[in-house]
Coordinates of C-alpha atoms and ligand atoms in Angstrom, one line a residue:
X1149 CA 0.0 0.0 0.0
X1150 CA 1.3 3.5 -1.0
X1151 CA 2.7 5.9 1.8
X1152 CA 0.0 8.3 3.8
X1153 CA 1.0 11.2 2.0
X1154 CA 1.6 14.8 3.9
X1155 CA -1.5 16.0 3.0
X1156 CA -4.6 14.9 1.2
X1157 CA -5.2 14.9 -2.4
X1158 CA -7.0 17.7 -3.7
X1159 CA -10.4 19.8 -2.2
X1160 CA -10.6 19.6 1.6
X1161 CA -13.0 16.8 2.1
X1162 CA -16.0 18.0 3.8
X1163 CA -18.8 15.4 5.2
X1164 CA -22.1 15.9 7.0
X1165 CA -21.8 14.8 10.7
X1166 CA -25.6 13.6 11.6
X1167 CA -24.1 13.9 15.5
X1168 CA -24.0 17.7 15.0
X1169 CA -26.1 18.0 12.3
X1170 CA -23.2 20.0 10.1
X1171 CA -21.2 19.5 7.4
X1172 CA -17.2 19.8 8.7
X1173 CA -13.9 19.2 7.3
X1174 CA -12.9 15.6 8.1
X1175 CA -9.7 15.2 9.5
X1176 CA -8.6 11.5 10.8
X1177 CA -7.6 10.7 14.2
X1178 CA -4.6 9.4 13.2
X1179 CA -3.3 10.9 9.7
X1180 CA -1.7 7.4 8.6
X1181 CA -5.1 5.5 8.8
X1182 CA -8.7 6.0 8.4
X1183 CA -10.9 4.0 10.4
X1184 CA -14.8 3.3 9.5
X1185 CA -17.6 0.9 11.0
X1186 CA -20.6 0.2 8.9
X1187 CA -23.4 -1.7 10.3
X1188 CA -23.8 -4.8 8.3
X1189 CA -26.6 -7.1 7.5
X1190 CA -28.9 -9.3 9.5
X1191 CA -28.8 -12.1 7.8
X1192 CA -32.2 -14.3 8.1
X1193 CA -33.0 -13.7 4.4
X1194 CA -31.7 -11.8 1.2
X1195 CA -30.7 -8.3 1.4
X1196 CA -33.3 -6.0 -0.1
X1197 CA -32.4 -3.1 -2.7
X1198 CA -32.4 -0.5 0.3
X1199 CA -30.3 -2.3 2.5
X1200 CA -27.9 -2.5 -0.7
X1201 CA -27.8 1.1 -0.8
X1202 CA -26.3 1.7 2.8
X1203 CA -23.4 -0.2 1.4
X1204 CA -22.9 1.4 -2.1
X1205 CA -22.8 4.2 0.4
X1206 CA -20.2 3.3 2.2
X1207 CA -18.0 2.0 -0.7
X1208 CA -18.0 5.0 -2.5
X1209 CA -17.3 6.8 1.0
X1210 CA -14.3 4.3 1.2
X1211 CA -13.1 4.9 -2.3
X1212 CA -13.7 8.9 -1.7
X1213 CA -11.2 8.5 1.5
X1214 CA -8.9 6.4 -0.8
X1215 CA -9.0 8.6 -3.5
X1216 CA -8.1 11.5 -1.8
X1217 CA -4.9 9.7 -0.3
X1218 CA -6.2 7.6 2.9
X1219 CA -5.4 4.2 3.8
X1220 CA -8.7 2.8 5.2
X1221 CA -9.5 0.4 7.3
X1222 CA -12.9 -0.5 7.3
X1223 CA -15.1 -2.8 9.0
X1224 CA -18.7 -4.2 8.6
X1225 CA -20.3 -6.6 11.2
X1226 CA -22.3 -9.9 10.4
X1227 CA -25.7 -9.9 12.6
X1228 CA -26.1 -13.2 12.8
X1229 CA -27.7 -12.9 16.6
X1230 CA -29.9 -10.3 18.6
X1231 CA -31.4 -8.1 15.8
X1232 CA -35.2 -8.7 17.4
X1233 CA -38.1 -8.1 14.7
X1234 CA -38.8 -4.7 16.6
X1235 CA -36.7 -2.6 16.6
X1236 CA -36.3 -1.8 20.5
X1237 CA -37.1 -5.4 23.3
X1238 CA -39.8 -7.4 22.4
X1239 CA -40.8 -9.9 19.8
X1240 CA -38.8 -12.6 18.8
X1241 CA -34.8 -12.8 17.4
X1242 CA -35.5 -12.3 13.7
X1243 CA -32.9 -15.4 13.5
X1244 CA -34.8 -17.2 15.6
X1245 CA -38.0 -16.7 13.9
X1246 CA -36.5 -17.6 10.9
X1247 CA -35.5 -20.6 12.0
X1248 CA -38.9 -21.4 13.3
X1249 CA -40.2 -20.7 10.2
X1250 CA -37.9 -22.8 7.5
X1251 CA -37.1 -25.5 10.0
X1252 CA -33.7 -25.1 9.5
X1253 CA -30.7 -24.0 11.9
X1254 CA -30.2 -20.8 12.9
X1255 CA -26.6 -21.6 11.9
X1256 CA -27.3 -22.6 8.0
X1257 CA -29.9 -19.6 7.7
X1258 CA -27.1 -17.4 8.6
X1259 CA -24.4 -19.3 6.8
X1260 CA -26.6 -19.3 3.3
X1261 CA -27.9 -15.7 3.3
X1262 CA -24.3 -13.9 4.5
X1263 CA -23.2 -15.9 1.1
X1264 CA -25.8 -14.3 -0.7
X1265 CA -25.4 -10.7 0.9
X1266 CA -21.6 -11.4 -0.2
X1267 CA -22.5 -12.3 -3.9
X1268 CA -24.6 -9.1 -4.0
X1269 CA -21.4 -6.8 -2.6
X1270 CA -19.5 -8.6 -4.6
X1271 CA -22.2 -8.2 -8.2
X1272 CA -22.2 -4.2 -7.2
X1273 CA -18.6 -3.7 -7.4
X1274 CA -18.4 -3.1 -3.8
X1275 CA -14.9 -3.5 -2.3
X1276 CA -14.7 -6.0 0.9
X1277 CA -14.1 -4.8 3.7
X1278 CA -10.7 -5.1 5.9
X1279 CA -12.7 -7.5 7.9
X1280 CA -15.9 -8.8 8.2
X1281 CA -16.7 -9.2 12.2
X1282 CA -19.4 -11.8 12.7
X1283 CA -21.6 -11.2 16.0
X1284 CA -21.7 -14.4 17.4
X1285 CA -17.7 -15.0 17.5
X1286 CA -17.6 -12.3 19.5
X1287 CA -19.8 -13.5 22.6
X1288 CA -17.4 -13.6 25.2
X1289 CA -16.3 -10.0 24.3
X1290 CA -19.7 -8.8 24.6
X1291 CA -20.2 -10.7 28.0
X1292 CA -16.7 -9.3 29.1
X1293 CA -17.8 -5.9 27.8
X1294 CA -21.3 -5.9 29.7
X1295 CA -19.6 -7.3 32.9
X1296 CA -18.0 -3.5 32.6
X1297 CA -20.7 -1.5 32.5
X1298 CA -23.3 -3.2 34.2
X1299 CA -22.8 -2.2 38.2
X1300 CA -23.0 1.6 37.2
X1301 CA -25.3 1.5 33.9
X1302 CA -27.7 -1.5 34.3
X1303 CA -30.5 -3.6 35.9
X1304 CA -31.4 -7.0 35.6
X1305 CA -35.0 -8.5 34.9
X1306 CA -36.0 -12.1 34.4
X1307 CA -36.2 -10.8 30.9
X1308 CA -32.3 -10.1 30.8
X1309 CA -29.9 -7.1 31.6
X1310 CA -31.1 -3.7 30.9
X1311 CA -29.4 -0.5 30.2
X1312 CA -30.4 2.1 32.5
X1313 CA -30.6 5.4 29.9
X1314 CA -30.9 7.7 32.7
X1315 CA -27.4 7.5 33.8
X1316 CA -26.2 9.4 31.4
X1317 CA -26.9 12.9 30.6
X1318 CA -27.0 13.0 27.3
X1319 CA -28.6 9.8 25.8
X1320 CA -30.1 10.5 22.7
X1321 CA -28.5 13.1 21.5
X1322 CA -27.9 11.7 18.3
X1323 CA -31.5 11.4 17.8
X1324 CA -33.1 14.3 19.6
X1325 CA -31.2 16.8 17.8
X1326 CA -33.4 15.4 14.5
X1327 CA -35.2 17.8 12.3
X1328 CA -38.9 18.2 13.4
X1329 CA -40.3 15.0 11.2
X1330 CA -38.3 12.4 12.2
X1331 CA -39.9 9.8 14.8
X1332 CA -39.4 10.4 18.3
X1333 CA -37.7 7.4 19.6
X1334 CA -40.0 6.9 22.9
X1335 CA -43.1 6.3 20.5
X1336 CA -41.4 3.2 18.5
X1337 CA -40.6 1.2 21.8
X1338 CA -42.4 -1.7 23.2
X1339 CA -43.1 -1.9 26.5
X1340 CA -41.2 -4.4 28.1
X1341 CA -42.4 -5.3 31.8
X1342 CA -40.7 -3.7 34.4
X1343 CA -38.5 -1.5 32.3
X1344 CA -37.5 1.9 34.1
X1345 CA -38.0 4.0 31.4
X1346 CA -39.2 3.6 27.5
X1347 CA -35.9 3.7 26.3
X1348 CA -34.2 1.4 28.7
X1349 CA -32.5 -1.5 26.3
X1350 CA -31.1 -5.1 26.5
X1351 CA -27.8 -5.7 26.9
X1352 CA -28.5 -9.4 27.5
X1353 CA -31.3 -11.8 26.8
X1354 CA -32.2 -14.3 29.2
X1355 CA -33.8 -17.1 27.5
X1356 CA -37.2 -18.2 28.7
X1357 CA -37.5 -20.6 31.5
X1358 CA -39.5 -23.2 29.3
X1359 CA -37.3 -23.0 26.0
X1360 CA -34.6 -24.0 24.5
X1361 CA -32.8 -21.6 21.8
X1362 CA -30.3 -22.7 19.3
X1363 CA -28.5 -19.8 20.0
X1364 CA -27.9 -19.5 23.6
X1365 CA -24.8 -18.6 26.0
X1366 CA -23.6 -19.1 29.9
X1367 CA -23.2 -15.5 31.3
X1368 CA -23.3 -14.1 34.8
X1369 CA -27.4 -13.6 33.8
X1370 CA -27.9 -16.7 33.3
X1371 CA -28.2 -18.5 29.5
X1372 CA -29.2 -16.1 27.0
X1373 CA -28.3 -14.2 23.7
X1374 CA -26.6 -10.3 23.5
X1375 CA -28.7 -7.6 22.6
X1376 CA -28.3 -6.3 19.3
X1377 CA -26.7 -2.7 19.9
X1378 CA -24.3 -4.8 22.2
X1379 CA -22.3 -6.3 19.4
X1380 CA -21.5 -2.8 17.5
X1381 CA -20.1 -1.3 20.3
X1382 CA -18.1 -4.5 21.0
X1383 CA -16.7 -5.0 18.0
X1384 CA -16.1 -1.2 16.6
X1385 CA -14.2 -0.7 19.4
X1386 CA -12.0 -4.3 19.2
X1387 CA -11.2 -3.7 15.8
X1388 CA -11.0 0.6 15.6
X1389 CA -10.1 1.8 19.4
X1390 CA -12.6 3.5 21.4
X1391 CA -12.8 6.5 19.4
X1392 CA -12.4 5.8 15.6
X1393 CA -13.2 8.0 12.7
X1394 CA -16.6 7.1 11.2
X1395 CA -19.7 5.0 11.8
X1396 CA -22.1 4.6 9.3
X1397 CA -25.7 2.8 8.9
X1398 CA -29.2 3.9 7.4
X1399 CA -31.1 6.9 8.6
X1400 CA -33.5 4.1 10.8
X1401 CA -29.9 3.4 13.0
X1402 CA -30.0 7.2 13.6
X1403 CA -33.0 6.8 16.1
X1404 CA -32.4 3.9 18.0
X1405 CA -29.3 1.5 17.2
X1406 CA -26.9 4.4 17.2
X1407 CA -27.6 6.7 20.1
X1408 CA -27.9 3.0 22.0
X1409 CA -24.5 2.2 20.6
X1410 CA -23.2 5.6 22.0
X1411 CA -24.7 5.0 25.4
X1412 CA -22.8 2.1 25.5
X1413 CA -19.6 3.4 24.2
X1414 CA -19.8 5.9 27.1
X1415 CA -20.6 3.8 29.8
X1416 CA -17.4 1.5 28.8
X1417 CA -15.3 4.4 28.2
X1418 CA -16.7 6.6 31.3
X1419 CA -16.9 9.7 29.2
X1420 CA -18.4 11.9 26.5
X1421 CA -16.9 10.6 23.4
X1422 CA -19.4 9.1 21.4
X1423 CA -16.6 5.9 19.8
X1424 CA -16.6 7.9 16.4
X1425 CA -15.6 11.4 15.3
X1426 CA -18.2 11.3 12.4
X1427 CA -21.7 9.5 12.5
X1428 CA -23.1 9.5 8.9
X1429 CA -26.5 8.0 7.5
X1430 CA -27.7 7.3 4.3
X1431 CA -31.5 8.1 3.3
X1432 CA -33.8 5.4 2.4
X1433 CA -34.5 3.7 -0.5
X1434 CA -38.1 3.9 -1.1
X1435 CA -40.7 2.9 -3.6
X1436 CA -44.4 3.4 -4.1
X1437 CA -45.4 2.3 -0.4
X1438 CA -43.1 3.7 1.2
X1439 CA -39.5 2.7 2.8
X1440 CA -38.6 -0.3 1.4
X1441 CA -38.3 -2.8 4.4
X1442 CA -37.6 -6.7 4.8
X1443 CA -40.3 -7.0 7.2
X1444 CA -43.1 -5.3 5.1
X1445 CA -42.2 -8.3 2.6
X1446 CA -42.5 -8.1 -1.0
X1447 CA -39.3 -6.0 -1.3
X1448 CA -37.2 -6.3 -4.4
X1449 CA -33.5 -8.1 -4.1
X1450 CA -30.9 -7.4 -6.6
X1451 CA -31.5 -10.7 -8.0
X1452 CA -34.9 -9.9 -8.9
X1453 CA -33.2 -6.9 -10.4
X1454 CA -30.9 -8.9 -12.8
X1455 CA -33.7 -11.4 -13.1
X1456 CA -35.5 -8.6 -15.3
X1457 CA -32.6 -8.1 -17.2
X1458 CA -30.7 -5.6 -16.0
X1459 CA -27.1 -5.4 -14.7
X1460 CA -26.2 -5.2 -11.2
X1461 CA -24.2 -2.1 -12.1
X1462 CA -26.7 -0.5 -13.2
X1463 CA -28.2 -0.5 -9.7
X1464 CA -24.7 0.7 -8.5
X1465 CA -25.2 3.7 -11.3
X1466 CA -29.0 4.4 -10.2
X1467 CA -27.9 5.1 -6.2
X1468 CA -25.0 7.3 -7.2
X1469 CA -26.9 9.4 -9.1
X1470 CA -28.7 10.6 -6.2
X1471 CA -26.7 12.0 -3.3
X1472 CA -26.6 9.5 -0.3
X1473 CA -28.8 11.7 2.7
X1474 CA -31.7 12.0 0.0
X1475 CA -34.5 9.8 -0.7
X1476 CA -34.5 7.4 -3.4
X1477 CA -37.2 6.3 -5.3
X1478 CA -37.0 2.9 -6.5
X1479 CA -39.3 1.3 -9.8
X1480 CA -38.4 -0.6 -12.6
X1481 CA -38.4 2.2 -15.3
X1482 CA -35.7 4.4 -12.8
X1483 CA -33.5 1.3 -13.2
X1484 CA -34.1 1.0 -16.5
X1485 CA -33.1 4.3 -16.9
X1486 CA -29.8 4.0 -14.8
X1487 CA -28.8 0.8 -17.6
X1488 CA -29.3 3.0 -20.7
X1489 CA -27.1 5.6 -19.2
X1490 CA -24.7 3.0 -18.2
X1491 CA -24.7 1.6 -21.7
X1492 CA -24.3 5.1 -23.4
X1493 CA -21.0 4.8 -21.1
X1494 CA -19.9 1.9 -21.7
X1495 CA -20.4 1.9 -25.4
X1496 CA -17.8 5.5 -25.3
X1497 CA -15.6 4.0 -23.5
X1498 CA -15.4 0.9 -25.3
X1499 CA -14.7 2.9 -28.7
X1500 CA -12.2 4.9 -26.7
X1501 CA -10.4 1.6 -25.5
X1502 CA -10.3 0.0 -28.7
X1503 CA -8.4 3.1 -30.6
X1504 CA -6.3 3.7 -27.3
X1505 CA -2.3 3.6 -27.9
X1506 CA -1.1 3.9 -24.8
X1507 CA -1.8 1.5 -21.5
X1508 CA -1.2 3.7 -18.7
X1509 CA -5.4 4.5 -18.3
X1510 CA -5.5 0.2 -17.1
X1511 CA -3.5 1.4 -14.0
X1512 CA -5.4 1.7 -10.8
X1513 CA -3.5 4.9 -9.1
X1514 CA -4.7 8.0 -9.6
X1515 CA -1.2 9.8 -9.3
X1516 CA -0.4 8.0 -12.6
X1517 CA -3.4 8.3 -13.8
X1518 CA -3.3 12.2 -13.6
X1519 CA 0.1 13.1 -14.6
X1520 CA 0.6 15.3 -17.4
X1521 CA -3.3 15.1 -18.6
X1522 CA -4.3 18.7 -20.6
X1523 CA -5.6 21.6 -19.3
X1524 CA -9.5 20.5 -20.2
X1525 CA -8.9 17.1 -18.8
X1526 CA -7.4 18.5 -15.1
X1527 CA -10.3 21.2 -15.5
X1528 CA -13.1 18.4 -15.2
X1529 CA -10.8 16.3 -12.7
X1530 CA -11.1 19.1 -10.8
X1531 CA -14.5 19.8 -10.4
X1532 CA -15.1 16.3 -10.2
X1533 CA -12.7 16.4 -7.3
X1534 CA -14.5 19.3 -5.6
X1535 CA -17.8 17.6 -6.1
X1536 CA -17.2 14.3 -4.1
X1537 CA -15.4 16.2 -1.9
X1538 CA -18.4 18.1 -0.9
X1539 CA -19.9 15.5 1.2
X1540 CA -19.7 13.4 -1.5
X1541 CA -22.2 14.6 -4.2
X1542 CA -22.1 12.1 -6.5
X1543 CA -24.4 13.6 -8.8
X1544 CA -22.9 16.2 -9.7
X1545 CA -19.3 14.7 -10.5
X1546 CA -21.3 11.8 -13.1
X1547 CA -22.2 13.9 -15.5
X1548 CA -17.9 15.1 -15.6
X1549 CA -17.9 11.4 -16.9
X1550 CA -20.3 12.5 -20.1
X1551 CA -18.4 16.2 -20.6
X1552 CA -14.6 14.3 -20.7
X1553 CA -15.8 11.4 -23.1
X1554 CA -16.8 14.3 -25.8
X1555 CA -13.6 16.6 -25.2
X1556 CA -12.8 15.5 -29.0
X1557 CA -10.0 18.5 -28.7
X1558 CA -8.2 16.3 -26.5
X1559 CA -6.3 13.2 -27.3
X1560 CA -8.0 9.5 -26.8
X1561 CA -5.5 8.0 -24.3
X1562 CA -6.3 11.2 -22.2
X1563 CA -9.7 11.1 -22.1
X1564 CA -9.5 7.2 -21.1
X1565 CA -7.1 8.6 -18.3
X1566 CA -9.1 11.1 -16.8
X1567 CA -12.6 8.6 -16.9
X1568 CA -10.3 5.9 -15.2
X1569 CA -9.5 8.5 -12.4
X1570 CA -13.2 8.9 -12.0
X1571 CA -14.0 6.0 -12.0
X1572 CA -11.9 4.7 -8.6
X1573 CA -14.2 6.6 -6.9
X1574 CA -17.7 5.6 -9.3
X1575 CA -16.7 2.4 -9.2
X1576 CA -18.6 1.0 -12.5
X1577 CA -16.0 -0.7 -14.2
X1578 CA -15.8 1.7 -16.8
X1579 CA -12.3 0.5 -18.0
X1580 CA -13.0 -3.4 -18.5
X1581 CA -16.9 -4.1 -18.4
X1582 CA -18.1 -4.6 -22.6
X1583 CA -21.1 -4.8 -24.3
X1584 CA -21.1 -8.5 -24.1
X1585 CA -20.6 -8.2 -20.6
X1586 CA -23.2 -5.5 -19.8
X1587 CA -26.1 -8.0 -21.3
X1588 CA -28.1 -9.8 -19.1
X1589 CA -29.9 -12.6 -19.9
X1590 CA -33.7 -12.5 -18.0
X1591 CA -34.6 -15.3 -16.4
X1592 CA -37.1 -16.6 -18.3
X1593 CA -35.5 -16.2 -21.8
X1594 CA -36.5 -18.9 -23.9
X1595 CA -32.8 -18.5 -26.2
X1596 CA -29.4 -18.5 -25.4
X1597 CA -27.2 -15.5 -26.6
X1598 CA -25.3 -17.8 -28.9
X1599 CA -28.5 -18.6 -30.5
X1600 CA -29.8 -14.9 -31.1
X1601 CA -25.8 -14.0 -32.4
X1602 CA -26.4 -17.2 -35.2
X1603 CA -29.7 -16.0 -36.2
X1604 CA -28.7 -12.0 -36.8
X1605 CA -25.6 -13.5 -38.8
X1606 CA -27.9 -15.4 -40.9
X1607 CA -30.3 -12.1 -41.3
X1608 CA -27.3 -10.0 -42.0
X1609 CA -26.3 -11.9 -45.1
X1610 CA -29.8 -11.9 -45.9
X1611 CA -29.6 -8.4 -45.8
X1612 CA -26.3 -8.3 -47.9
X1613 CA -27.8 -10.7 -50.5
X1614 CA -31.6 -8.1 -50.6
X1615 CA -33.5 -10.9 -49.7
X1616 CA -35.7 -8.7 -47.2
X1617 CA -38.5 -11.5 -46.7
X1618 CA -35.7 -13.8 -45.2
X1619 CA -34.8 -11.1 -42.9
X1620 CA -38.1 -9.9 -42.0
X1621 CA -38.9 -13.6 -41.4
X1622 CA -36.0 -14.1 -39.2
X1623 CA -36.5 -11.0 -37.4
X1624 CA -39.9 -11.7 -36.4
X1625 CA -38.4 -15.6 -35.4
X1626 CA -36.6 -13.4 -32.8
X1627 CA -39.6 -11.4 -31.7
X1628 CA -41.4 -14.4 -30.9
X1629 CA -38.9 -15.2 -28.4
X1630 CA -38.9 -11.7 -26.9
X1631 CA -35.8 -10.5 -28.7
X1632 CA -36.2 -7.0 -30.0
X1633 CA -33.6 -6.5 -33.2
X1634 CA -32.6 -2.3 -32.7
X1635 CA -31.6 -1.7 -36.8
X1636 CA -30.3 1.8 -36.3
X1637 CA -30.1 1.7 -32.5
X1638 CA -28.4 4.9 -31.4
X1639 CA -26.5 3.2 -28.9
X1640 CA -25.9 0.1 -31.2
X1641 CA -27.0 -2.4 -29.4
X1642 CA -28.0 -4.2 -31.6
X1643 CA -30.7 -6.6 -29.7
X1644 CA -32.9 -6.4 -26.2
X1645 CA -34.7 -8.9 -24.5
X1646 CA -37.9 -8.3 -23.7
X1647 CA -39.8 -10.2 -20.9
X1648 CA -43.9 -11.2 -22.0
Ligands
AMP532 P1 -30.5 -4.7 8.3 O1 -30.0 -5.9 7.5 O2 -31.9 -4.6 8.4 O3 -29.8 -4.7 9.7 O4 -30.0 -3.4 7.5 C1 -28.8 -3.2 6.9 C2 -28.6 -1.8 6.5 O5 -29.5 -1.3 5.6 C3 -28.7 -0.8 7.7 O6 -27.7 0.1 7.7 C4 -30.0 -0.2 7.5 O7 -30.1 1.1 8.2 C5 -30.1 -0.1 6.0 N1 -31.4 0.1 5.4 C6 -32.5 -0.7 5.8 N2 -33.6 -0.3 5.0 C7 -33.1 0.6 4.1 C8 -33.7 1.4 3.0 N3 -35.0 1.2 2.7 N4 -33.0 2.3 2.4 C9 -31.7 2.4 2.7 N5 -31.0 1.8 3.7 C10 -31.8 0.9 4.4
ZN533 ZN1 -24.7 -1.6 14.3

């Protein structure tokens, strides 16, 4: 990895702080190494298309901090235990209940859909993570951990250990300083019996008397399971210190999860520091009823995306095009629009790579990337620069993408320079993803692409030869199967796939 250099690359990065409610300059803790937590998944069952947005969030926050100069090290948490199906101390484990549900263990639910949540990171061209920090390997920490702050911050019930909210001053903070829509946090909790106040949490959670669950653990309150905030705090602070540099999650953590997180953080550390310098949220992806949500069922999964035929990337293109802290309206035809974009891209850089000379725009570091481009190229570079570095408004830097791919006043090799600069931090795979490789079969195509390729080589020669009933005969062969031939398609793309 390359050397922390001096200073960062560039505009002063500037990033919204949701603790403060302000934008400020970011500067790390410790200049040689940046250091985020994102909450990760709970894995009982796929990811959903808004869940998949908190993480193209924090990628392209990640490649931001890289390409600006900063080593990261970045860490995202498995839930595989404690995330209940409300959001605050009742109802049941959501692992649990899965379980319950499919008849199979807790273990192989979690095993199967972390794969899945991987294969969908791994489809949207987000980077891993420096480590992936599973909840339930980290048990004894969290007992450990609770064994610290329990004679000064909590209370026990036969329902488990609670934290006690009133001991310290500020709890909340992070939420109550929210504008004047957001949900007050005492109004989403459950009642649980014999809680001091509303907001009062588990730490721990005894199991019942009369059940057995497959996920269960010794501790000094008897056999249970951690609460959910528990293993954040835990594991931020194990892997990043007590006081790291950013925490991310979706706007719902803001509420709850977080200002929970930070309770505990300040019980542990007996002080004001929240654990992170910078707490930042991304908005919700919604779509016609409202925040999409695994519990409200019927949500879409990036399978169901490519399913329809569209790339992954495209879904990648479609959340960067709106800046992270606003709302995002999900539907098929938005999509649809983010792949026809992507195409036009793809289809200027492909022409650009085939007439390239040089090789240096297939290098991954911007330094090399930059040197000695024109004046027009560094121009764009720059406000593309300024752009992400203004809390990282993605949508305005895109379009810098467009304006260098037809500077025809400047030289080929250049322009592929500059768009592979850009595209560390886009992320879309500008410089190697093809035509071929952008097409996505649906699922329920009834032809293979091989097929469709023999059948438009037999109506091209029946072109050349001006025997236009052949053609027209094959061409409506193809319709039949849903394939749409594009004669004179702008963006020559020769064929689409339609689904019935
Ligand atoms: P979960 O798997 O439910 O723990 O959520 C994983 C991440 O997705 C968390 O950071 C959530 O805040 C975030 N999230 C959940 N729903 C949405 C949504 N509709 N739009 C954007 N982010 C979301
Ligand atoms: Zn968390």
């Amino acid at each position: 990895m390359s050397a922390q250099p001096s200073s960062p690359m560039g505009a002063p990065l500037v990033l919204f702080n949701s603790f403060t409610r302000e934008a400020a300059p970011f500067t790390p803790i410790d200049p040689a190494m940046v250091r985020m937590y994102s909450c990760g998944p709970t894995v009982y069952s796929f990811a959903h298309l808004g869940n998949l947005r908190a993480y193209v969030f924090t990628d392209t926050l990640r490649r931001v901090m890289e390409y600006k100069g900063y080593n990261v090290t970045h860490v995202i948490n498995i839930t595989d235990v404690g995330h209940l199906t409300s959001d605050a101390d009742s109802g049941d484990d959501k692992m649990e209940a899965a379980a319950k549900k499919t008849g199979k263990s807790i273990w192989d639910i979690a095993a199967f859909y972390t794969d899945a949540f991987k294969q969908d990171i791994h489809r949207l061209n987000i980077k891993d993570p420096s480590r992936w920090s599973v909840a339930t390997e980290h048990v004894d920490d969290m007992i450990h951990y609770a064994e610290k702050i329990a004679p000064e911050h909590c209370y026990t019930l036969d329902s488990g250990l609670y934290f006690d909210v009133s001991t310290l001053p500020e709890y909340g903070k992070l939420a109550g300083a929210a504008t004047h829509d957001a949900t007050p946090v005492e109004s989403r909790i459950d009642p649980v019996d014999g809680k001091r106040h509303p907001q009062d949490f588990a730490i721990w959670r005894a199991s019942p008397k009369d059940e057995q669950r497959q996920m269960e653990w010794d501790s000094p309150w008897g056999k249970g399971a951690p609460g959910w905030h528990l293993e954040c705090s835990v594991m931020s602070m194990k892997y990043l210190g007590e006081q790291f540099d950013i925490h991310t999650g979706g706007i719902d953590h803001r509420e709850i999860h977080h200002c929970n997180e930070i309770a505990q953080n300040q019980a542990f550390t007996g002080s004001t520091k929240t654990g992170a310098n910078y707490w930042m949220h991304n908005n919700f992806l919604v779509d016609r009823d409202g925040k999409m949500s695994k519990s409200k069922g019927g949500f879409s999964t990036l399978q169901s995306v490519i399913d329809r035929g569209i790339h992954p990337l495209a879904y990648r293109l479609f959340c960067i095009s709106a800046h992270y802290r606003s709302e995002l309206e999900f539907s098929g035809d938005n999509v649809a629009a983010a792949l026809t974009r992507l195409k036009r891209l793809v289809m200027g850089v492909s022409a650009l790579r085939d007439r390239a000379e040089g090789t240096i725009w297939q290098t991954y570091d911007r330094t090399a990337l930059e040197a000695g481009l024109p004046a027009a190229a560094i121009d764009a570079l720059t406000r593309f620069d300024a752009a992400i570095a203004d809390d990282l408004m993605l949508p305005r830097a895109l379009p810098l993408v467009e304006e260098v791919l037809s500077m025809k006043k400047i030289s080929v090799d250049d322009r592929l320079r500059a768009i592979a600069s850009m595209d560390l931090v886009l992320g879309l795979n500008l410089m190697t993803i093809n035509r071929a490789g952008l097409r996505v079969r649906p699922a329920d195509a009834q032809i293979t692409e091989d097929e469709i390729n023999a059948i438009l080589d037999q109506r091209k020669q029946a072109r050349a030869d001006k025997d236009y009933a052949e053609s027209d005969r094959l061409r409506d062969a193809l319709a039949a199967k849903g394939v749409e031939v594009m004669d004179g398609d702008p963006l020559g793309w020769d064929w689409a796939l339609h689904l019935g």
